[in-house]
Amino acid sequence: QKEVEQNSGPLSVPEGAIASLNCTYSDRGSQSFFWYRQYSGKSPELIMSIYSNGDKEDGRFTAQLNKASQYVSLLIRDSQPSDSATYLCAVKTAGEYGNKLVFGAGTILRVKS
Amino acid sequence: SAVISQKPSRDICQRGTSLTIQCQVDSQVTMMFWYRQQPGQSLTLIATANQGSEATYESGFVIDKFPISRPNLTFSTLTVSNMSPEDSSIYLCSVDGKYEQYFGPGTRLTVT
């Protein structure tokens, strides 16, 4: 069973701080990695995708990938109360019938003003 | 990006009945995916639906319980059959974009 592991949290950070969210995955063959944000009662929305080792920055968000360690992280700088949500790590992995997304359990982030 | 709509947005159903959820995409797509998100849980893939062929189901999901139709490249339905309270979940339709996967707004199902 190919797995994606996340700390469920909640992770609490003060407004303006850096939030660090972590994810590990089991399938060494995975090539595509995604971070989704999900507000309560809403569907997931894509925040970041990353395909190569290293960092990828987009505004206040930075995704980091280390394939050797099978580790993906998401940094949120200058955290805002509106960032409070569940963050889902997803890994595209080879399934029996083709590539599929496997999701972690999600990390609840709470940004306190 | 693809725009995905789902109907109904929510429903309350009695055990033993069935509900069909519709998913409409604003562009033609090869593969459509159906996910389930149980309360407090993450997303679990139910099946992948290709136009013109039988849906492929993930381990733990069977066609008799979750029959899927895919009549064309923009539309799919998922039926939740013979429902029990354990089927209370959010059901999400999803499609592949060029690099990432997009999700519909979901159908919140409560089975009493």
mmCIF file of C-alpha atoms in Angstrom:
data_model
loop_
_atom_site.group_PDB
_atom_site.id
_atom_site.type_symbol
_atom_site.label_atom_id
_atom_site.label_comp_id
_atom_site.label_asym_id
_atom_site.label_seq_id
_atom_site.Cartn_x
_atom_site.Cartn_y
_atom_site.Cartn_z
ATOM 1 C CA GLN A 1 0.000 0.000 0.000
ATOM 2 C CA LYS A 2 1.521 3.294 -1.097
ATOM 3 C CA GLU A 3 1.204 5.794 1.705
ATOM 4 C CA VAL A 4 1.449 9.493 2.386
ATOM 5 C CA GLU A 5 1.982 10.527 5.981
ATOM 6 C CA GLN A 6 1.268 13.861 7.602
ATOM 7 C CA ASN A 7 1.092 15.068 11.159
ATOM 8 C CA SER A 8 -2.602 15.708 11.767
ATOM 9 C CA GLY A 9 -1.955 18.654 14.086
ATOM 10 C CA PRO A 10 -3.450 21.001 14.873
ATOM 11 C CA LEU A 11 -0.471 23.206 14.216
ATOM 12 C CA SER A 12 -0.956 26.562 15.891
ATOM 13 C CA VAL A 13 1.124 29.581 14.886
ATOM 14 C CA PRO A 14 0.759 33.288 15.676
ATOM 15 C CA GLU A 15 -0.146 35.690 12.932
ATOM 16 C CA GLY A 16 2.941 36.760 10.987
ATOM 17 C CA ALA A 17 4.935 33.637 11.834
ATOM 18 C CA ILE A 18 6.148 30.920 9.487
ATOM 19 C CA ALA A 19 4.048 27.756 9.376
ATOM 20 C CA SER A 20 5.915 24.588 8.429
ATOM 21 C CA LEU A 21 3.950 21.586 7.201
ATOM 22 C CA ASN A 22 5.592 18.247 6.524
ATOM 23 C CA CYS A 23 4.800 15.143 4.530
ATOM 24 C CA THR A 24 6.558 11.837 3.829
ATOM 25 C CA TYR A 25 5.684 9.301 1.163
ATOM 26 C CA SER A 26 6.492 5.657 0.602
ATOM 27 C CA ASP A 27 6.627 5.280 -3.195
ATOM 28 C CA ARG A 28 10.161 6.076 -4.359
ATOM 29 C CA GLY A 29 8.951 6.183 -7.947
ATOM 30 C CA SER A 30 6.657 9.166 -7.382
ATOM 31 C CA GLN A 31 7.472 12.196 -9.512
ATOM 32 C CA SER A 32 4.688 14.697 -8.801
ATOM 33 C CA PHE A 33 3.784 16.246 -5.476
ATOM 34 C CA PHE A 34 1.016 18.636 -4.531
ATOM 35 C CA TRP A 35 -0.236 20.686 -1.633
ATOM 36 C CA TYR A 36 -3.964 21.342 -1.406
ATOM 37 C CA ARG A 37 -5.747 23.628 1.024
ATOM 38 C CA GLN A 38 -9.205 22.692 2.250
ATOM 39 C CA TYR A 39 -11.433 24.989 4.215
ATOM 40 C CA SER A 40 -14.119 23.394 6.340
ATOM 41 C CA GLY A 41 -17.056 22.330 4.184
ATOM 42 C CA LYS A 42 -15.241 23.132 0.939
ATOM 43 C CA SER A 43 -13.458 21.073 -1.670
ATOM 44 C CA PRO A 44 -9.636 21.012 -1.893
ATOM 45 C CA GLU A 45 -7.911 23.758 -3.855
ATOM 46 C CA LEU A 46 -4.411 23.432 -5.241
ATOM 47 C CA ILE A 47 -1.783 25.678 -3.671
ATOM 48 C CA MET A 48 1.495 24.314 -4.932
ATOM 49 C CA SER A 49 2.893 21.604 -7.121
ATOM 50 C CA ILE A 50 6.523 20.493 -7.179
ATOM 51 C CA TYR A 51 8.309 17.985 -9.366
ATOM 52 C CA SER A 52 12.046 18.529 -8.820
ATOM 53 C CA ASN A 53 14.292 18.416 -5.780
ATOM 54 C CA GLY A 54 14.740 21.759 -4.067
ATOM 55 C CA ASP A 55 12.525 24.703 -3.357
ATOM 56 C CA LYS A 56 9.692 26.267 -5.320
ATOM 57 C CA GLU A 57 8.328 29.612 -4.231
ATOM 58 C CA ASP A 58 4.998 31.226 -5.026
ATOM 59 C CA GLY A 59 4.185 34.333 -3.047
ATOM 60 C CA ARG A 60 4.080 33.474 0.639
ATOM 61 C CA PHE A 61 4.256 29.755 -0.077
ATOM 62 C CA THR A 62 7.383 27.654 -0.558
ATOM 63 C CA ALA A 63 7.290 23.953 -1.349
ATOM 64 C CA GLN A 64 10.377 21.875 -0.673
ATOM 65 C CA LEU A 65 11.079 18.433 -2.089
ATOM 66 C CA ASN A 66 13.754 15.915 -1.142
ATOM 67 C CA LYS A 67 13.267 12.730 -3.121
ATOM 68 C CA ALA A 68 16.187 10.944 -1.451
ATOM 69 C CA SER A 69 14.501 11.381 1.915
ATOM 70 C CA GLN A 70 11.000 10.987 0.411
ATOM 71 C CA TYR A 71 9.986 14.218 2.063
ATOM 72 C CA VAL A 72 7.861 17.175 0.968
ATOM 73 C CA SER A 73 7.188 20.296 2.975
ATOM 74 C CA LEU A 74 5.210 23.500 2.675
ATOM 75 C CA LEU A 75 6.280 26.742 4.303
ATOM 76 C CA ILE A 76 3.809 29.574 4.708
ATOM 77 C CA ARG A 77 5.467 32.900 5.475
ATOM 78 C CA ASP A 78 3.704 35.784 7.216
ATOM 79 C CA SER A 79 0.849 33.477 8.217
ATOM 80 C CA GLN A 80 -2.598 35.049 8.241
ATOM 81 C CA PRO A 81 -5.790 33.976 10.028
ATOM 82 C CA SER A 82 -7.221 33.279 6.565
ATOM 83 C CA ASP A 83 -4.579 30.557 6.162
ATOM 84 C CA SER A 84 -6.337 28.541 8.868
ATOM 85 C CA ALA A 85 -7.428 25.387 7.069
ATOM 86 C CA THR A 86 -6.507 21.747 6.545
ATOM 87 C CA TYR A 87 -3.503 21.236 4.277
ATOM 88 C CA LEU A 88 -3.436 18.031 2.279
ATOM 89 C CA CYS A 89 -0.264 16.574 0.837
ATOM 90 C CA ALA A 90 -0.882 14.530 -2.309
ATOM 91 C CA VAL A 91 1.486 12.352 -4.285
ATOM 92 C CA LYS A 92 0.908 11.097 -7.794
ATOM 93 C CA THR A 93 1.794 7.440 -7.808
ATOM 94 C CA ALA A 94 1.479 4.521 -10.177
ATOM 95 C CA GLY A 95 -1.663 2.525 -9.541
ATOM 96 C CA GLU A 96 -2.923 -0.710 -11.005
ATOM 97 C CA TYR A 97 -4.867 1.133 -13.712
ATOM 98 C CA GLY A 98 -2.703 4.203 -14.161
ATOM 99 C CA ASN A 99 -1.376 7.125 -12.180
ATOM 100 C CA LYS A 100 -3.471 8.275 -9.262
ATOM 101 C CA LEU A 101 -3.300 10.819 -6.460
ATOM 102 C CA VAL A 102 -2.778 9.488 -2.961
ATOM 103 C CA PHE A 103 -3.601 11.920 -0.189
ATOM 104 C CA GLY A 104 -2.241 12.253 3.299
ATOM 105 C CA ALA A 105 -4.609 12.632 6.217
ATOM 106 C CA GLY A 106 -4.053 16.394 6.270
ATOM 107 C CA THR A 107 -2.625 18.838 8.792
ATOM 108 C CA ILE A 108 -4.920 21.305 10.503
ATOM 109 C CA LEU A 109 -3.339 24.757 10.654
ATOM 110 C CA ARG A 110 -4.599 27.426 13.029
ATOM 111 C CA VAL A 111 -3.246 30.941 12.735
ATOM 112 C CA LYS A 112 -4.024 33.023 15.801
ATOM 113 C CA SER A 113 -4.345 36.788 15.577
ATOM 114 C CA SER B 1 -8.270 25.190 -15.287
ATOM 115 C CA ALA B 2 -11.437 23.099 -15.495
ATOM 116 C CA VAL B 3 -14.726 24.215 -13.974
ATOM 117 C CA ILE B 4 -16.557 21.324 -12.375
ATOM 118 C CA SER B 5 -20.109 21.291 -11.084
ATOM 119 C CA GLN B 6 -21.852 18.613 -9.047
ATOM 120 C CA LYS B 7 -25.473 17.889 -8.283
ATOM 121 C CA PRO B 8 -26.873 17.659 -5.696
ATOM 122 C CA SER B 9 -24.700 19.744 -3.411
ATOM 123 C CA ARG B 10 -26.092 17.918 -0.405
ATOM 124 C CA ASP B 11 -28.744 15.385 0.439
ATOM 125 C CA ILE B 12 -30.168 13.493 3.384
ATOM 126 C CA CYS B 13 -31.213 9.949 2.513
ATOM 127 C CA GLN B 14 -32.713 7.005 4.309
ATOM 128 C CA ARG B 15 -30.772 3.794 4.682
ATOM 129 C CA GLY B 16 -31.420 1.239 1.996
ATOM 130 C CA THR B 17 -32.037 3.809 -0.720
ATOM 131 C CA SER B 18 -29.726 4.936 -3.531
ATOM 132 C CA LEU B 19 -28.485 8.344 -4.619
ATOM 133 C CA THR B 20 -27.011 9.321 -7.962
ATOM 134 C CA ILE B 21 -24.518 12.171 -8.022
ATOM 135 C CA GLN B 22 -23.861 14.039 -11.247
ATOM 136 C CA CYS B 23 -20.595 15.643 -12.299
ATOM 137 C CA GLN B 24 -20.329 18.081 -15.215
ATOM 138 C CA VAL B 25 -17.063 19.535 -16.562
ATOM 139 C CA ASP B 26 -16.801 22.590 -18.814
ATOM 140 C CA SER B 27 -14.273 20.936 -21.121
ATOM 141 C CA GLN B 28 -13.658 17.510 -22.557
ATOM 142 C CA VAL B 29 -11.524 15.298 -20.346
ATOM 143 C CA THR B 30 -10.317 11.757 -20.756
ATOM 144 C CA MET B 31 -10.400 10.620 -17.158
ATOM 145 C CA MET B 32 -12.720 11.569 -14.337
ATOM 146 C CA PHE B 33 -12.152 10.526 -10.765
ATOM 147 C CA TRP B 34 -14.535 9.947 -7.883
ATOM 148 C CA TYR B 35 -13.332 10.430 -4.301
ATOM 149 C CA ARG B 36 -14.922 9.949 -0.913
ATOM 150 C CA GLN B 37 -14.087 12.032 2.133
ATOM 151 C CA GLN B 38 -15.523 10.601 5.316
ATOM 152 C CA PRO B 39 -15.994 12.944 8.299
ATOM 153 C CA GLY B 40 -12.639 14.114 9.614
ATOM 154 C CA GLN B 41 -10.758 12.007 7.086
ATOM 155 C CA SER B 42 -8.751 12.645 3.964
ATOM 156 C CA LEU B 43 -9.730 11.870 0.402
ATOM 157 C CA THR B 44 -9.915 8.274 -0.787
ATOM 158 C CA LEU B 45 -10.145 7.408 -4.464
ATOM 159 C CA ILE B 46 -13.207 5.304 -5.252
ATOM 160 C CA ALA B 47 -12.768 4.782 -8.981
ATOM 161 C CA THR B 48 -11.520 6.211 -12.250
ATOM 162 C CA ALA B 49 -13.990 6.676 -15.081
ATOM 163 C CA ASN B 50 -12.877 6.705 -18.717
ATOM 164 C CA GLN B 51 -15.337 7.508 -21.459
ATOM 165 C CA GLY B 52 -16.407 4.437 -23.352
ATOM 166 C CA SER B 53 -15.063 1.851 -20.945
ATOM 167 C CA GLU B 54 -15.871 0.371 -17.576
ATOM 168 C CA ALA B 55 -14.772 2.310 -14.543
ATOM 169 C CA THR B 56 -11.801 0.935 -12.627
ATOM 170 C CA TYR B 57 -12.322 0.604 -8.888
ATOM 171 C CA GLU B 58 -9.809 0.905 -6.085
ATOM 172 C CA SER B 59 -9.382 -1.771 -3.469
ATOM 173 C CA GLY B 60 -12.319 -1.803 -1.094
ATOM 174 C CA PHE B 61 -14.819 -0.358 -3.579
ATOM 175 C CA VAL B 62 -17.060 -2.443 -5.836
ATOM 176 C CA ILE B 63 -19.242 -1.705 -8.818
ATOM 177 C CA ASP B 64 -22.407 -3.072 -7.206
ATOM 178 C CA LYS B 65 -22.132 -0.529 -4.401
ATOM 179 C CA PHE B 66 -20.815 2.416 -6.461
ATOM 180 C CA PRO B 67 -21.911 2.040 -10.097
ATOM 181 C CA ILE B 68 -20.460 4.741 -12.343
ATOM 182 C CA SER B 69 -21.515 5.952 -15.750
ATOM 183 C CA ARG B 70 -19.418 7.957 -18.204
ATOM 184 C CA PRO B 71 -21.567 8.603 -21.275
ATOM 185 C CA ASN B 72 -19.392 11.364 -22.778
ATOM 186 C CA LEU B 73 -16.219 13.383 -22.251
ATOM 187 C CA THR B 74 -17.816 16.029 -20.016
ATOM 188 C CA PHE B 75 -20.162 14.094 -17.748
ATOM 189 C CA SER B 76 -20.176 11.273 -15.213
ATOM 190 C CA THR B 77 -22.442 9.921 -12.514
ATOM 191 C CA LEU B 78 -21.713 8.022 -9.324
ATOM 192 C CA THR B 79 -24.485 6.089 -7.597
ATOM 193 C CA VAL B 80 -24.251 5.183 -3.936
ATOM 194 C CA SER B 81 -26.439 2.096 -3.630
ATOM 195 C CA ASN B 82 -28.249 0.521 -0.705
ATOM 196 C CA MET B 83 -26.966 3.222 1.582
ATOM 197 C CA SER B 84 -26.058 2.819 5.227
ATOM 198 C CA PRO B 85 -24.999 5.474 7.767
ATOM 199 C CA GLU B 86 -21.356 4.528 7.039
ATOM 200 C CA ASP B 87 -21.807 6.020 3.562
ATOM 201 C CA SER B 88 -22.278 9.479 5.053
ATOM 202 C CA SER B 89 -19.448 11.387 3.409
ATOM 203 C CA ILE B 90 -18.558 14.064 0.960
ATOM 204 C CA TYR B 91 -18.271 12.692 -2.560
ATOM 205 C CA LEU B 92 -15.992 14.615 -4.892
ATOM 206 C CA CYS B 93 -15.583 14.506 -8.628
ATOM 207 C CA SER B 94 -12.166 15.374 -10.024
ATOM 208 C CA VAL B 95 -10.440 15.753 -13.372
ATOM 209 C CA ASP B 96 -6.838 15.987 -14.526
ATOM 210 C CA GLY B 97 -5.540 19.328 -15.727
ATOM 211 C CA LYS B 98 -2.305 19.710 -17.618
ATOM 212 C CA TYR B 99 -0.229 19.347 -14.480
ATOM 213 C CA GLU B 100 -2.625 19.011 -11.575
ATOM 214 C CA GLN B 101 -5.996 17.659 -10.560
ATOM 215 C CA TYR B 102 -9.064 19.845 -10.066
ATOM 216 C CA PHE B 103 -11.963 19.104 -7.765
ATOM 217 C CA GLY B 104 -15.653 19.796 -7.937
ATOM 218 C CA PRO B 105 -17.482 21.407 -5.007
ATOM 219 C CA GLY B 106 -18.522 18.033 -3.601
ATOM 220 C CA THR B 107 -21.794 16.384 -2.604
ATOM 221 C CA ARG B 108 -22.396 16.143 1.120
ATOM 222 C CA LEU B 109 -24.393 12.989 1.824
ATOM 223 C CA THR B 110 -25.993 12.152 5.147
ATOM 224 C CA VAL B 111 -27.615 8.748 5.579
ATOM 225 C CA THR B 112 -30.094 8.347 8.420
#
